[in-house]
Amino acid sequence: MNVEEALRERSHRDFISKLAIAAKEVGEAGYWLQLIRDTQPHHHPELADLLAQCSKLVTMLNNIMLTTRRKLAAANSRLQPRTQHSELPDT
């Protein structure tokens, strides 16, 4: 649900915030799946696949957030005026 909300956001920061929530929720789901696997290892053979999918999803969400942050930083640096010493000719 948070990924869907992120796609509707108008700002990059809101987009990143929603994806961070989604990544946190996937991580929490992975925690509970690990707990089930560790306490009932023979009852749920599909858990290994689900845990692998959780891990991949967290990695994908983190990569999307990182790329978005980099693009946002690059866009911000292009918009900010340069404050380095400029060489002005003497008059």
GROMACS .gro file of C-alpha atoms in nm:
model
   91
    1MET     CA    1   0.000   0.000   0.000
    2ASN     CA    2   0.280   0.244   0.081
    3VAL     CA    3   0.440   0.184  -0.259
    4GLU     CA    4   0.111   0.277  -0.424
    5GLU     CA    5   0.095   0.590  -0.208
    6ALA     CA    6   0.455   0.673  -0.300
    7LEU     CA    7   0.367   0.661  -0.669
    8ARG     CA    8   0.092   0.920  -0.612
    9GLU     CA    9   0.319   1.162  -0.422
   10ARG     CA   10   0.403   1.493  -0.582
   11SER     CA   11   0.742   1.552  -0.424
   12HIS     CA   12   1.056   1.341  -0.424
   13ARG     CA   13   1.083   1.369  -0.047
   14ASP     CA   14   0.731   1.235   0.006
   15PHE     CA   15   0.807   0.957  -0.243
   16ILE     CA   16   1.120   0.858  -0.050
   17SER     CA   17   0.934   0.876   0.282
   18LYS     CA   18   0.661   0.639   0.163
   19LEU     CA   19   0.916   0.396   0.019
   20ALA     CA   20   1.106   0.401   0.349
   21ILE     CA   21   0.787   0.303   0.529
   22ALA     CA   22   0.729   0.023   0.278
   23ALA     CA   23   1.086  -0.105   0.323
   24LYS     CA   24   1.042  -0.100   0.700
   25GLU     CA   25   0.718  -0.296   0.674
   26VAL     CA   26   0.876  -0.556   0.443
   27GLY     CA   27   1.162  -0.589   0.690
   28GLU     CA   28   0.914  -0.644   0.972
   29ALA     CA   29   0.729  -0.907   0.768
   30GLY     CA   30   1.065  -1.077   0.711
   31TYR     CA   31   1.128  -1.076   1.086
   32TRP     CA   32   0.798  -1.251   1.154
   33LEU     CA   33   0.861  -1.503   0.877
   34GLN     CA   34   1.202  -1.580   1.029
   35LEU     CA   35   1.039  -1.626   1.368
   36ILE     CA   36   0.790  -1.874   1.222
   37ARG     CA   37   1.071  -2.056   1.039
   38ASP     CA   38   1.282  -2.079   1.354
   39THR     CA   39   1.000  -2.202   1.577
   40GLN     CA   40   0.826  -2.432   1.327
   41PRO     CA   41   1.092  -2.533   1.073
   42HIS     CA   42   0.915  -2.841   0.934
   43HIS     CA   43   0.566  -2.699   0.898
   44HIS     CA   44   0.625  -2.424   0.643
   45PRO     CA   45   0.858  -2.520   0.356
   46GLU     CA   46   0.759  -2.211   0.154
   47LEU     CA   47   0.916  -1.974   0.408
   48ALA     CA   48   1.260  -1.985   0.246
   49ASP     CA   49   1.115  -1.848  -0.078
   50LEU     CA   50   0.913  -1.583   0.105
   51LEU     CA   51   1.219  -1.471   0.302
   52ALA     CA   52   1.423  -1.446  -0.018
   53GLN     CA   53   1.147  -1.236  -0.176
   54CYS     CA   54   1.140  -1.005   0.129
   55SER     CA   55   1.515  -0.958   0.107
   56LYS     CA   56   1.500  -0.878  -0.265
   57LEU     CA   57   1.213  -0.636  -0.213
   58VAL     CA   58   1.396  -0.447   0.063
   59THR     CA   59   1.703  -0.424  -0.162
   60MET     CA   60   1.494  -0.294  -0.453
   61LEU     CA   61   1.319  -0.033  -0.237
   62ASN     CA   62   1.649   0.083  -0.088
   63ASN     CA   63   1.802   0.114  -0.436
   64ILE     CA   64   1.505   0.318  -0.558
   65MET     CA   65   1.536   0.549  -0.257
   66LEU     CA   66   1.911   0.588  -0.309
   67THR     CA   67   1.870   0.669  -0.678
   68THR     CA   68   1.593   0.919  -0.603
   69ARG     CA   69   1.805   1.087  -0.333
   70ARG     CA   70   2.097   1.117  -0.575
   71LYS     CA   71   1.876   1.268  -0.845
   72LEU     CA   72   1.727   1.509  -0.593
   73ALA     CA   73   2.072   1.614  -0.471
   74ALA     CA   74   2.193   1.664  -0.829
   75ALA     CA   75   1.889   1.873  -0.913
   76ASN     CA   76   1.933   2.082  -0.598
   77SER     CA   77   2.301   2.143  -0.668
   78ARG     CA   78   2.218   2.270  -1.017
   79LEU     CA   79   1.962   2.512  -0.874
   80GLN     CA   80   2.184   2.659  -0.602
   81PRO     CA   81   2.400   2.955  -0.694
   82ARG     CA   82   2.771   2.898  -0.679
   83THR     CA   83   2.936   3.059  -0.379
   84GLN     CA   84   3.297   3.001  -0.473
   85HIS     CA   85   3.523   3.299  -0.520
   86SER     CA   86   3.476   3.431  -0.866
   87GLU     CA   87   3.749   3.612  -1.048
   88LEU     CA   88   3.625   3.956  -1.142
   89PRO     CA   89   3.842   4.175  -1.361
   90ASP     CA   90   3.981   4.482  -1.196
   91THR     CA   91   3.836   4.804  -1.330
   0.00000   0.00000   0.00000
